[in-house]
PDB file of C-alpha atoms and ligand atoms in Angstrom:
ATOM      1  CA  MET A   1      57.857  33.390   8.708  1.00 97.00           C
ATOM      2  CA  ARG A   2      54.813  33.950   6.557  1.00 98.00           C
ATOM      3  CA  ARG A   3      52.301  31.201   5.931  1.00 98.00           C
ATOM      4  CA  HIS A   4      51.356  30.605   2.332  1.00 98.00           C
ATOM      5  CA  PRO A   5      47.772  31.737   1.715  1.00 98.00           C
ATOM      6  CA  ALA A   6      46.891  28.320   0.233  1.00 97.00           C
ATOM      7  CA  ASN A   7      47.963  26.489   3.421  1.00 98.00           C
ATOM      8  CA  PRO A   8      47.783  23.684   4.138  1.00 98.00           C
ATOM      9  CA  ILE A   9      49.376  23.023   0.756  1.00 98.00           C
ATOM     10  CA  LEU A  10      49.005  19.222   1.032  1.00 98.00           C
ATOM     11  CA  THR A  11      46.441  17.221   2.945  1.00 98.00           C
ATOM     12  CA  ARG A  12      45.266  13.634   3.095  1.00 98.00           C
ATOM     13  CA  GLU A  13      42.793  14.447   0.346  1.00 98.00           C
ATOM     14  CA  ASP A  14      45.671  14.993  -2.089  1.00 98.00           C
ATOM     15  CA  ILE A  15      46.941  11.442  -1.602  1.00 98.00           C
ATOM     16  CA  PRO A  16      45.718   9.183  -4.408  1.00 98.00           C
ATOM     17  CA  ASP A  17      44.118   5.878  -3.494  1.00 97.00           C
ATOM     18  CA  LEU A  18      46.513   3.079  -4.392  1.00 97.00           C
ATOM     19  CA  GLY A  19      44.370   0.232  -3.144  1.00 92.00           C
ATOM     20  CA  GLY A  20      45.347  -2.069  -0.302  1.00 91.00           C
ATOM     21  CA  SER A  21      45.977  -0.110   2.860  1.00 90.00           C
ATOM     22  CA  VAL A  22      46.927   3.045   0.981  1.00 96.00           C
ATOM     23  CA  ARG A  23      43.441   4.377   0.449  1.00 96.00           C
ATOM     24  CA  ASP A  24      41.552   7.030   2.366  1.00 97.00           C
ATOM     25  CA  VAL A  25      44.758   7.681   4.319  1.00 98.00           C
ATOM     26  CA  SER A  26      44.786   9.468   7.666  1.00 98.00           C
ATOM     27  CA  SER A  27      47.521  12.033   7.265  1.00 98.00           C
ATOM     28  CA  VAL A  28      50.522  13.331   5.348  1.00 98.00           C
ATOM     29  CA  PHE A  29      53.201  15.367   7.140  1.00 98.00           C
ATOM     30  CA  ASN A  30      56.897  16.095   7.927  1.00 98.00           C
ATOM     31  CA  PRO A  31      58.177  16.067   4.315  1.00 99.00           C
ATOM     32  CA  GLY A  32      61.742  16.115   3.070  1.00 98.00           C
ATOM     33  CA  ALA A  33      62.244  18.701   0.312  1.00 98.00           C
ATOM     34  CA  ILE A  34      64.681  19.200  -2.533  1.00 98.00           C
ATOM     35  CA  CYS A  35      64.800  21.335  -5.670  1.00 98.00           C
ATOM     36  CA  LEU A  36      66.360  19.677  -8.741  1.00 97.00           C
ATOM     37  CA  ASP A  37      66.437  21.373 -12.153  1.00 96.00           C
ATOM     38  CA  GLY A  38      63.839  23.878 -10.986  1.00 97.00           C
ATOM     39  CA  ILE A  39      61.316  21.280  -9.809  1.00 98.00           C
ATOM     40  CA  THR A  40      60.547  21.054  -6.100  1.00 98.00           C
ATOM     41  CA  TYR A  41      60.019  17.553  -4.739  1.00 98.00           C
ATOM     42  CA  LEU A  42      58.544  16.595  -1.386  1.00 99.00           C
ATOM     43  CA  LEU A  43      59.169  13.157   0.083  1.00 99.00           C
ATOM     44  CA  LEU A  44      55.911  12.550   1.927  1.00 98.00           C
ATOM     45  CA  ARG A  45      55.361  10.712   5.183  1.00 98.00           C
ATOM     46  CA  VAL A  46      51.926   9.196   4.654  1.00 98.00           C
ATOM     47  CA  GLN A  47      50.087   7.463   7.451  1.00 98.00           C
ATOM     48  CA  THR A  48      47.378   4.926   6.730  1.00 98.00           C
ATOM     49  CA  ARG A  49      44.361   4.177   8.895  1.00 97.00           C
ATOM     50  CA  GLY A  50      46.289   1.175  10.170  1.00 97.00           C
ATOM     51  CA  ARG A  51      48.915   3.705  11.342  1.00 96.00           C
ATOM     52  CA  GLU A  52      51.403   2.207   8.948  1.00 97.00           C
ATOM     53  CA  THR A  53      53.886   4.507   7.240  1.00 98.00           C
ATOM     54  CA  ALA A  54      54.262   4.849   3.476  1.00 98.00           C
ATOM     55  CA  TRP A  55      56.515   7.110   1.432  1.00 98.00           C
ATOM     56  CA  MET A  56      55.173   8.976  -1.584  1.00 98.00           C
ATOM     57  CA  LEU A  57      56.514  11.754  -3.791  1.00 98.00           C
ATOM     58  CA  ALA A  58      54.972  15.109  -4.650  1.00 98.00           C
ATOM     59  CA  GLU A  59      56.322  17.500  -7.264  1.00 98.00           C
ATOM     60  CA  SER A  60      55.749  21.115  -8.185  1.00 98.00           C
ATOM     61  CA  GLU A  61      56.994  23.724 -10.638  1.00 98.00           C
ATOM     62  CA  ASP A  62      56.296  26.670  -8.340  1.00 98.00           C
ATOM     63  CA  GLY A  63      56.964  25.015  -4.988  1.00 98.00           C
ATOM     64  CA  GLU A  64      53.448  25.862  -3.881  1.00 98.00           C
ATOM     65  CA  HIS A  65      51.059  23.641  -5.836  1.00 98.00           C
ATOM     66  CA  PHE A  66      51.972  19.966  -5.685  1.00 98.00           C
ATOM     67  CA  THR A  67      50.926  16.836  -7.544  1.00 98.00           C
ATOM     68  CA  VAL A  68      51.370  13.511  -5.796  1.00 98.00           C
ATOM     69  CA  ARG A  69      52.658  10.614  -7.904  1.00 98.00           C
ATOM     70  CA  PRO A  70      50.310   7.647  -7.594  1.00 98.00           C
ATOM     71  CA  LYS A  71      52.870   5.122  -6.426  1.00 97.00           C
ATOM     72  CA  LEU A  72      54.655   4.017  -3.290  1.00 98.00           C
ATOM     73  CA  LEU A  73      58.361   4.712  -2.995  1.00 98.00           C
ATOM     74  CA  GLU A  74      60.647   1.758  -2.386  1.00 97.00           C
ATOM     75  CA  ILE A  75      63.206   1.547   0.401  1.00 98.00           C
ATOM     76  CA  GLU A  76      65.606  -1.213  -0.569  1.00 97.00           C
ATOM     77  CA  GLY A  77      67.264  -2.856   2.387  1.00 97.00           C
ATOM     78  CA  LEU A  78      64.682  -1.851   4.980  1.00 96.00           C
ATOM     79  CA  SER A  79      63.461  -5.380   5.511  1.00 93.00           C
ATOM     80  CA  ASP A  80      67.076  -6.625   5.690  1.00 94.00           C
ATOM     81  CA  LEU A  81      68.039  -4.425   8.642  1.00 93.00           C
ATOM     82  CA  PRO A  82      69.224  -6.381  11.689  1.00 89.00           C
ATOM     83  CA  VAL A  83      66.149  -5.322  13.703  1.00 89.00           C
ATOM     84  CA  PRO A  84      62.412  -5.696  13.028  1.00 92.00           C
ATOM     85  CA  VAL A  85      61.310  -2.322  11.642  1.00 95.00           C
ATOM     86  CA  HIS A  86      57.930  -0.696  12.170  1.00 96.00           C
ATOM     87  CA  HIS A  87      58.279   2.771  10.656  1.00 97.00           C
ATOM     88  CA  ALA A  88      60.696   4.773   8.515  1.00 98.00           C
ATOM     89  CA  TYR A  89      59.843   8.462   8.787  1.00 98.00           C
ATOM     90  CA  ASP A  90      60.735  12.161   8.843  1.00 98.00           C
ATOM     91  CA  ALA A  91      63.211  11.858   5.934  1.00 98.00           C
ATOM     92  CA  ARG A  92      65.371  14.891   5.257  1.00 98.00           C
ATOM     93  CA  LEU A  93      66.798  15.227   1.729  1.00 98.00           C
ATOM     94  CA  THR A  94      70.288  16.538   0.928  1.00 98.00           C
ATOM     95  CA  ARG A  95      72.295  16.532  -2.282  1.00 98.00           C
ATOM     96  CA  LEU A  96      75.903  15.730  -1.474  1.00 97.00           C
ATOM     97  CA  GLY A  97      78.562  15.242  -4.144  1.00 95.00           C
ATOM     98  CA  GLY A  98      75.919  14.927  -6.860  1.00 95.00           C
ATOM     99  CA  VAL A  99      73.955  12.213  -5.014  1.00 98.00           C
ATOM    100  CA  VAL A 100      70.645  12.750  -3.246  1.00 98.00           C
ATOM    101  CA  TYR A 101      70.460  11.186   0.217  1.00 98.00           C
ATOM    102  CA  ALA A 102      67.557  10.707   2.596  1.00 98.00           C
ATOM    103  CA  VAL A 103      68.348  10.566   6.308  1.00 98.00           C
ATOM    104  CA  PHE A 104      65.430   9.208   8.291  1.00 98.00           C
ATOM    105  CA  ALA A 105      64.331   7.738  11.587  1.00 98.00           C
ATOM    106  CA  VAL A 106      63.647   4.017  11.877  1.00 97.00           C
ATOM    107  CA  ASP A 107      61.403   2.831  14.684  1.00 95.00           C
ATOM    108  CA  SER A 108      62.263  -0.753  15.502  1.00 93.00           C
ATOM    109  CA  ASP A 109      61.853  -3.331  18.227  1.00 91.00           C
ATOM    110  CA  ARG A 110      65.203  -2.097  19.515  1.00 90.00           C
ATOM    111  CA  GLY A 111      64.478   1.606  19.570  1.00 93.00           C
ATOM    112  CA  CYS A 112      64.754   4.522  17.173  1.00 95.00           C
ATOM    113  CA  HIS A 113      67.842   4.824  14.976  1.00 95.00           C
ATOM    114  CA  LEU A 114      68.983   6.820  11.952  1.00 97.00           C
ATOM    115  CA  ALA A 115      69.297   5.328   8.490  1.00 97.00           C
ATOM    116  CA  ILE A 116      70.669   6.893   5.350  1.00 98.00           C
ATOM    117  CA  ALA A 117      69.659   5.954   1.818  1.00 98.00           C
ATOM    118  CA  ARG A 118      70.735   7.126  -1.617  1.00 98.00           C
ATOM    119  CA  THR A 119      68.411   7.656  -4.530  1.00 98.00           C
ATOM    120  CA  ALA A 120      68.902   8.296  -8.228  1.00 98.00           C
ATOM    121  CA  ASP A 121      65.295   9.054  -9.121  1.00 98.00           C
ATOM    122  CA  LEU A 122      63.615   9.977  -5.806  1.00 98.00           C
ATOM    123  CA  GLU A 123      61.403   6.899  -6.180  1.00 98.00           C
ATOM    124  CA  ARG A 124      63.782   4.100  -5.166  1.00 98.00           C
ATOM    125  CA  TYR A 125      65.913   4.477  -2.060  1.00 98.00           C
ATOM    126  CA  GLU A 126      68.809   2.175  -1.274  1.00 98.00           C
ATOM    127  CA  ILE A 127      69.905   2.068   2.360  1.00 98.00           C
ATOM    128  CA  VAL A 128      73.660   2.635   2.608  1.00 97.00           C
ATOM    129  CA  GLY A 129      73.995   3.084   6.350  1.00 96.00           C
ATOM    130  CA  PHE A 130      72.151   2.211   9.546  1.00 95.00           C
ATOM    131  CA  ASP A 131      73.527   3.662  12.730  1.00 90.00           C
ATOM    132  CA  THR A 132      72.608   1.656  15.821  1.00 89.00           C
ATOM    133  CA  SER A 133      75.304   3.202  18.018  1.00 86.00           C
ATOM    134  CA  GLU A 134      72.764   5.175  20.016  1.00 89.00           C
ATOM    135  CA  GLU A 135      69.066   6.020  19.799  1.00 92.00           C
ATOM    136  CA  LYS A 136      68.682   9.138  17.675  1.00 94.00           C
ATOM    137  CA  ARG A 137      66.326  11.032  15.396  1.00 95.00           C
ATOM    138  CA  ASN A 138      66.351  14.133  13.236  1.00 97.00           C
ATOM    139  CA  GLY A 139      69.551  13.560  11.246  1.00 98.00           C
ATOM    140  CA  VAL A 140      70.356  16.253   8.667  1.00 98.00           C
ATOM    141  CA  LEU A 141      73.315  16.071   6.295  1.00 98.00           C
ATOM    142  CA  PHE A 142      75.332  19.156   5.392  1.00 98.00           C
ATOM    143  CA  PRO A 143      75.322  19.631   1.594  1.00 98.00           C
ATOM    144  CA  CYS A 144      79.107  19.491   1.195  1.00 97.00           C
ATOM    145  CA  ARG A 145      82.107  17.576   2.540  1.00 98.00           C
ATOM    146  CA  TRP A 146      85.123  19.158   4.209  1.00 97.00           C
ATOM    147  CA  ASP A 147      88.187  17.828   6.040  1.00 97.00           C
ATOM    148  CA  ASP A 148      87.697  14.614   4.073  1.00 96.00           C
ATOM    149  CA  ALA A 149      84.396  13.865   5.831  1.00 98.00           C
ATOM    150  CA  ALA A 150      80.644  14.150   5.529  1.00 98.00           C
ATOM    151  CA  TRP A 151      78.942  16.000   8.389  1.00 98.00           C
ATOM    152  CA  ARG A 152      75.527  15.953   9.913  1.00 98.00           C
ATOM    153  CA  LEU A 153      73.503  17.309  12.790  1.00 98.00           C
ATOM    154  CA  GLU A 154      71.581  14.738  14.788  1.00 97.00           C
ATOM    155  CA  ARG A 155      69.595  14.495  17.974  1.00 96.00           C
ATOM    156  CA  PRO A 156      70.243  11.726  20.490  1.00 92.00           C
ATOM    157  CA  ASN A 157      66.965  10.692  22.062  1.00 91.00           C
ATOM    158  CA  HIS A 158      68.347  10.788  25.566  1.00 79.00           C
ATOM    159  CA  SER A 159      67.801  13.950  27.492  1.00 64.00           C
ATOM    160  CA  ALA A 160      70.750  15.494  29.265  1.00 60.00           C
ATOM    161  CA  ALA A 161      68.407  16.924  31.855  1.00 59.00           C
ATOM    162  CA  ASP A 162      66.434  13.927  33.015  1.00 55.00           C
ATOM    163  CA  GLY A 163      67.876  10.838  31.405  1.00 56.00           C
ATOM    164  CA  SER A 164      64.627  10.230  29.536  1.00 55.00           C
ATOM    165  CA  ASP A 165      64.748   7.691  26.731  1.00 49.00           C
ATOM    166  CA  PHE A 166      61.965   9.266  24.774  1.00 51.00           C
ATOM    167  CA  SER A 167      63.189  12.554  23.468  1.00 67.00           C
ATOM    168  CA  GLY A 168      66.240  14.745  23.501  1.00 85.00           C
ATOM    169  CA  ASP A 169      67.453  18.178  24.304  1.00 92.00           C
ATOM    170  CA  THR A 170      70.798  18.387  22.489  1.00 95.00           C
ATOM    171  CA  ILE A 171      71.702  18.880  18.834  1.00 96.00           C
ATOM    172  CA  VAL A 172      75.014  17.200  18.088  1.00 96.00           C
ATOM    173  CA  LEU A 173      77.522  17.533  15.233  1.00 98.00           C
ATOM    174  CA  ALA A 174      78.814  14.231  13.861  1.00 97.00           C
ATOM    175  CA  ARG A 175      81.213  13.274  11.064  1.00 98.00           C
ATOM    176  CA  SER A 176      81.710  10.241   8.863  1.00 98.00           C
ATOM    177  CA  GLN A 177      84.111   9.103   6.164  1.00 97.00           C
ATOM    178  CA  ASP A 178      81.730   6.633   4.577  1.00 97.00           C
ATOM    179  CA  LEU A 179      78.197   7.680   5.717  1.00 97.00           C
ATOM    180  CA  VAL A 180      78.009   4.381   7.618  1.00 95.00           C
ATOM    181  CA  THR A 181      80.001   4.959  10.800  1.00 95.00           C
ATOM    182  CA  TRP A 182      79.363   8.273  12.517  1.00 96.00           C
ATOM    183  CA  GLU A 183      81.621   9.822  15.106  1.00 95.00           C
ATOM    184  CA  ARG A 184      80.264  12.440  17.490  1.00 95.00           C
ATOM    185  CA  VAL A 185      82.283  15.655  17.262  1.00 96.00           C
ATOM    186  CA  ALA A 186      80.669  18.071  19.699  1.00 96.00           C
ATOM    187  CA  PRO A 187      77.348  19.197  21.128  1.00 96.00           C
ATOM    188  CA  VAL A 188      76.026  22.209  19.221  1.00 97.00           C
ATOM    189  CA  ALA A 189      72.978  23.487  21.080  1.00 97.00           C
ATOM    190  CA  GLN A 190      70.995  22.558  24.168  1.00 95.00           C
ATOM    191  CA  GLY A 191      67.341  22.904  25.005  1.00 95.00           C
ATOM    192  CA  ARG A 192      66.489  25.901  27.161  1.00 95.00           C
ATOM    193  CA  TRP A 193      64.366  24.760  30.041  1.00 93.00           C
ATOM    194  CA  HIS A 194      61.351  26.948  30.903  1.00 95.00           C
ATOM    195  CA  TYR A 195      61.301  28.613  27.466  1.00 97.00           C
ATOM    196  CA  PHE A 196      60.041  27.829  23.960  1.00 98.00           C
ATOM    197  CA  ASP A 197      62.713  25.273  23.128  1.00 97.00           C
ATOM    198  CA  GLU A 198      63.130  22.986  26.126  1.00 96.00           C
ATOM    199  CA  ARG A 199      63.734  20.007  23.878  1.00 95.00           C
ATOM    200  CA  ILE A 200      65.159  20.517  20.428  1.00 97.00           C
ATOM    201  CA  GLY A 201      66.061  18.750  17.218  1.00 97.00           C
ATOM    202  CA  PRO A 202      67.329  19.731  13.771  1.00 98.00           C
ATOM    203  CA  GLY A 203      64.661  20.661  11.240  1.00 98.00           C
ATOM    204  CA  PRO A 204      65.590  20.829   7.540  1.00 98.00           C
ATOM    205  CA  PRO A 205      69.235  20.499   6.429  1.00 98.00           C
ATOM    206  CA  PRO A 206      71.450  23.566   6.996  1.00 98.00           C
ATOM    207  CA  PHE A 207      72.085  26.040   4.166  1.00 98.00           C
ATOM    208  CA  ARG A 208      74.858  28.576   3.629  1.00 98.00           C
ATOM    209  CA  VAL A 209      74.660  32.315   4.042  1.00 98.00           C
ATOM    210  CA  ALA A 210      77.640  34.709   4.050  1.00 98.00           C
ATOM    211  CA  GLU A 211      77.688  34.648   7.867  1.00 98.00           C
ATOM    212  CA  GLY A 212      77.749  30.844   8.246  1.00 98.00           C
ATOM    213  CA  TRP A 213      75.213  28.007   8.207  1.00 98.00           C
ATOM    214  CA  LEU A 214      71.555  28.760   8.861  1.00 98.00           C
ATOM    215  CA  CYS A 215      69.584  25.964  10.506  1.00 98.00           C
ATOM    216  CA  ILE A 216      65.935  25.825  11.369  1.00 98.00           C
ATOM    217  CA  TYR A 217      65.237  23.587  14.340  1.00 98.00           C
ATOM    218  CA  HIS A 218      62.181  22.472  16.225  1.00 98.00           C
ATOM    219  CA  GLY A 219      61.793  23.515  19.815  1.00 98.00           C
ATOM    220  CA  ILE A 220      59.298  21.910  22.146  1.00 97.00           C
ATOM    221  CA  ALA A 221      57.833  23.711  25.139  1.00 97.00           C
ATOM    222  CA  THR A 222      56.899  20.920  27.543  1.00 94.00           C
ATOM    223  CA  HIS A 223      55.614  23.043  30.409  1.00 92.00           C
ATOM    224  CA  ALA A 224      52.208  24.021  29.001  1.00 89.00           C
ATOM    225  CA  ALA A 225      49.266  22.398  30.747  1.00 89.00           C
ATOM    226  CA  GLY A 226      47.704  21.543  27.393  1.00 88.00           C
ATOM    227  CA  GLY A 227      50.647  19.363  26.353  1.00 94.00           C
ATOM    228  CA  ASP A 228      53.753  19.800  24.214  1.00 97.00           C
ATOM    229  CA  LEU A 229      53.955  22.804  21.917  1.00 98.00           C
ATOM    230  CA  TYR A 230      56.163  22.309  18.813  1.00 98.00           C
ATOM    231  CA  GLN A 231      57.643  25.487  17.334  1.00 98.00           C
ATOM    232  CA  ALA A 232      60.480  26.453  14.994  1.00 98.00           C
ATOM    233  CA  GLY A 233      63.650  28.323  15.974  1.00 98.00           C
ATOM    234  CA  ALA A 234      66.725  29.444  14.034  1.00 98.00           C
ATOM    235  CA  LEU A 235      70.444  28.870  14.603  1.00 98.00           C
ATOM    236  CA  LEU A 236      73.436  30.467  12.924  1.00 98.00           C
ATOM    237  CA  LEU A 237      76.463  28.153  13.000  1.00 98.00           C
ATOM    238  CA  ASP A 238      80.060  29.008  12.177  1.00 98.00           C
ATOM    239  CA  ALA A 239      80.941  28.327   8.528  1.00 98.00           C
ATOM    240  CA  ASP A 240      84.206  26.521   9.350  1.00 96.00           C
ATOM    241  CA  ASP A 241      83.210  24.878  12.624  1.00 97.00           C
ATOM    242  CA  PRO A 242      79.439  24.329  12.786  1.00 98.00           C
ATOM    243  CA  SER A 243      79.672  23.186  16.400  1.00 98.00           C
ATOM    244  CA  VAL A 244      80.088  26.902  17.233  1.00 98.00           C
ATOM    245  CA  VAL A 245      76.799  28.747  17.594  1.00 98.00           C
ATOM    246  CA  LEU A 246      77.087  32.369  16.437  1.00 98.00           C
ATOM    247  CA  GLY A 247      73.441  33.225  16.963  1.00 98.00           C
ATOM    248  CA  ARG A 248      70.159  31.727  18.055  1.00 98.00           C
ATOM    249  CA  SER A 249      66.634  33.036  17.983  1.00 98.00           C
ATOM    250  CA  ARG A 250      65.383  34.027  21.402  1.00 98.00           C
ATOM    251  CA  GLU A 251      61.825  33.654  20.182  1.00 98.00           C
ATOM    252  CA  ASN A 252      60.344  31.083  17.882  1.00 98.00           C
ATOM    253  CA  VAL A 253      60.153  32.007  14.205  1.00 98.00           C
ATOM    254  CA  LEU A 254      57.007  29.929  13.625  1.00 98.00           C
ATOM    255  CA  GLU A 255      54.501  28.638  16.149  1.00 98.00           C
ATOM    256  CA  PRO A 256      51.131  26.915  15.955  1.00 98.00           C
ATOM    257  CA  ARG A 257      48.572  29.635  15.225  1.00 98.00           C
ATOM    258  CA  ALA A 258      46.463  28.443  12.323  1.00 98.00           C
ATOM    259  CA  MET A 259      43.643  26.015  13.041  1.00 98.00           C
ATOM    260  CA  TYR A 260      45.331  23.217  11.025  1.00 98.00           C
ATOM    261  CA  GLU A 261      48.393  23.594  13.280  1.00 98.00           C
ATOM    262  CA  HIS A 262      46.352  23.574  16.479  1.00 98.00           C
ATOM    263  CA  VAL A 263      44.026  20.715  15.638  1.00 98.00           C
ATOM    264  CA  GLY A 264      44.880  17.270  14.286  1.00 98.00           C
ATOM    265  CA  GLN A 265      46.450  13.945  15.209  1.00 97.00           C
ATOM    266  CA  VAL A 266      48.906  15.703  17.522  1.00 98.00           C
ATOM    267  CA  PRO A 267      47.708  19.187  18.428  1.00 98.00           C
ATOM    268  CA  ASN A 268      49.874  22.322  18.433  1.00 98.00           C
ATOM    269  CA  VAL A 269      52.650  21.129  16.160  1.00 98.00           C
ATOM    270  CA  VAL A 270      54.683  22.874  13.499  1.00 98.00           C
ATOM    271  CA  PHE A 271      57.540  20.560  12.523  1.00 98.00           C
ATOM    272  CA  PRO A 272      59.833  22.030   9.826  1.00 98.00           C
ATOM    273  CA  SER A 273      61.538  19.319   7.789  1.00 98.00           C
ATOM    274  CA  GLY A 274      62.216  20.674   4.306  1.00 98.00           C
ATOM    275  CA  VAL A 275      63.868  23.818   2.964  1.00 98.00           C
ATOM    276  CA  VAL A 276      64.351  25.248  -0.513  1.00 98.00           C
ATOM    277  CA  VAL A 277      66.303  28.473  -0.983  1.00 98.00           C
ATOM    278  CA  GLU A 278      65.148  29.892  -4.293  1.00 98.00           C
ATOM    279  CA  GLY A 279      67.942  30.421  -6.788  1.00 94.00           C
ATOM    280  CA  HIS A 280      70.597  28.777  -4.615  1.00 93.00           C
ATOM    281  CA  ALA A 281      71.841  25.273  -3.951  1.00 92.00           C
ATOM    282  CA  PRO A 282      72.126  24.731  -0.169  1.00 90.00           C
ATOM    283  CA  HIS A 283      75.968  24.766  -0.299  1.00 92.00           C
ATOM    284  CA  GLU A 284      76.014  28.076  -2.185  1.00 94.00           C
ATOM    285  CA  ILE A 285      75.892  31.339  -0.272  1.00 97.00           C
ATOM    286  CA  ALA A 286      72.308  32.559  -0.363  1.00 97.00           C
ATOM    287  CA  ALA A 287      71.564  36.245  -0.998  1.00 97.00           C
ATOM    288  CA  PRO A 288      70.138  38.062   2.038  1.00 98.00           C
ATOM    289  CA  ASP A 289      66.793  38.601   0.284  1.00 98.00           C
ATOM    290  CA  ALA A 290      66.476  35.142  -1.305  1.00 98.00           C
ATOM    291  CA  ARG A 291      63.071  33.562  -0.779  1.00 98.00           C
ATOM    292  CA  VAL A 292      63.404  30.689   1.659  1.00 98.00           C
ATOM    293  CA  ARG A 293      60.597  28.131   1.573  1.00 98.00           C
ATOM    294  CA  ILE A 294      60.113  26.011   4.662  1.00 98.00           C
ATOM    295  CA  TYR A 295      57.912  22.927   4.394  1.00 99.00           C
ATOM    296  CA  TYR A 296      56.538  21.686   7.670  1.00 99.00           C
ATOM    297  CA  GLY A 297      54.238  19.141   9.178  1.00 99.00           C
ATOM    298  CA  ALA A 298      51.179  20.695  10.848  1.00 99.00           C
ATOM    299  CA  ALA A 299      49.619  18.825  13.782  1.00 98.00           C
ATOM    300  CA  ASP A 300      51.056  15.557  12.366  1.00 98.00           C
ATOM    301  CA  THR A 301      48.172  15.762   9.896  1.00 98.00           C
ATOM    302  CA  CYS A 302      48.976  17.918   6.873  1.00 99.00           C
ATOM    303  CA  ILE A 303      51.738  20.025   5.284  1.00 99.00           C
ATOM    304  CA  GLY A 304      52.210  23.768   5.459  1.00 99.00           C
ATOM    305  CA  LEU A 305      54.516  26.138   3.598  1.00 99.00           C
ATOM    306  CA  ALA A 306      56.039  29.194   5.260  1.00 98.00           C
ATOM    307  CA  THR A 307      58.437  31.663   3.679  1.00 98.00           C
ATOM    308  CA  THR A 308      61.147  33.955   4.967  1.00 98.00           C
ATOM    309  CA  THR A 309      64.567  35.289   3.908  1.00 98.00           C
ATOM    310  CA  PRO A 310      68.126  34.781   5.159  1.00 98.00           C
ATOM    311  CA  ALA A 311      68.124  38.420   6.336  1.00 98.00           C
ATOM    312  CA  GLU A 312      65.057  37.817   8.499  1.00 98.00           C
ATOM    313  CA  LEU A 313      66.446  34.595   9.946  1.00 98.00           C
ATOM    314  CA  LEU A 314      69.780  36.301  10.680  1.00 98.00           C
ATOM    315  CA  ALA A 315      67.956  39.145  12.418  1.00 98.00           C
ATOM    316  CA  ALA A 316      66.137  36.552  14.553  1.00 98.00           C
ATOM    317  CA  CYS A 317      69.460  34.859  15.386  1.00 98.00           C
ATOM    318  CA  ARG A 318      70.973  38.139  16.527  1.00 95.00           C
ATOM    319  CA  ASP A 319      68.093  38.891  18.871  1.00 81.00           C
TER     320      ASP A 319
HETATM  321  C1  LIG B 401      58.372  14.103  17.257  1.00 72.18           C
HETATM  322  C2  LIG B 401      58.503  13.170  16.073  1.00 72.18           C
HETATM  323  C3  LIG B 401      57.806  13.777  14.871  1.00 72.18           C
HETATM  324  C4  LIG B 401      56.424  14.283  15.207  1.00 72.18           C
HETATM  325  C5  LIG B 401      56.474  15.158  16.452  1.00 72.18           C
HETATM  326  C6  LIG B 401      55.113  15.672  16.894  1.00 72.18           C
HETATM  327  O1  LIG B 401      58.893  13.521  18.406  1.00 72.18           O
HETATM  328  O2  LIG B 401      57.935  11.929  16.382  1.00 72.18           O
HETATM  329  O3  LIG B 401      57.710  12.791  13.874  1.00 72.18           O
HETATM  330  O4  LIG B 401      55.936  15.055  14.139  1.00 72.18           O
HETATM  331  O5  LIG B 401      57.047  14.422  17.498  1.00 72.18           O
HETATM  332  O6  LIG B 401      54.238  14.610  17.216  1.00 72.18           O
END
């Protein structure tokens, strides 16, 4: 992937002061992304100096230069959830059946769970489902339904390797009739111990290419003495059965190299969370040379943009 020359494209300095605790914020990172009627929107995870989480919206005509709307987004139903909630974060945006959904992690007194909310204007989000079946993060909806179900990739927080409660090493395919109750279908991919992606989780939502579904994921190398290293990898999943992996990048396709990726709140992190395929809706088959924009959190501090093409990602998956 190629970094945009203007990176980081969004930093804390771009966040308008709203008064109260949302002034002189600490960071903005891990955005959801969606392109509607030619405008690219980023759903921003903003962190205040109290380490509280706020959602804000940025918009752009070229997908590279963003303006942040000076208001907080509303998440209706968050305070009514059956558990005390501390943070809602890392929202991924998908348009499914004409409705835009955000799937996001909710940190609560009873662990980390996935919620799903619908929005008509990208400013007000109404929670329609909260899945407390198991601790999970990194839920990404597929942009179309099939077999009378909605589908998503998700990442249970438990590790198959060591039973840890804190992070996970398996991406799982799940299905739902109503977006409320999710049924696990099959494991899709495992972390590869000793290599770049020991622990893994879905990045942005999958998008279609002729060969199947392309998915960017994050892979964490945990064996470096300096601490965890967050990188991006690529997966090619079967078009009809996305639990079947047709290809996977042996090497990362983006790794912390720029200073803003090395240094920040959490060092050595690139965390891809948004994708826009220019000229294509995510459920349409993207041309091999389409420009793919990946929006990512850098060092849990700011937002970077990297670009690639389906052909390049497919080449990486065949490696
Ligand atoms: C992950 C998540 C992300 C974060 C990343 C790096 O486990 O918590 O929100 O960006 O760690 O700190």
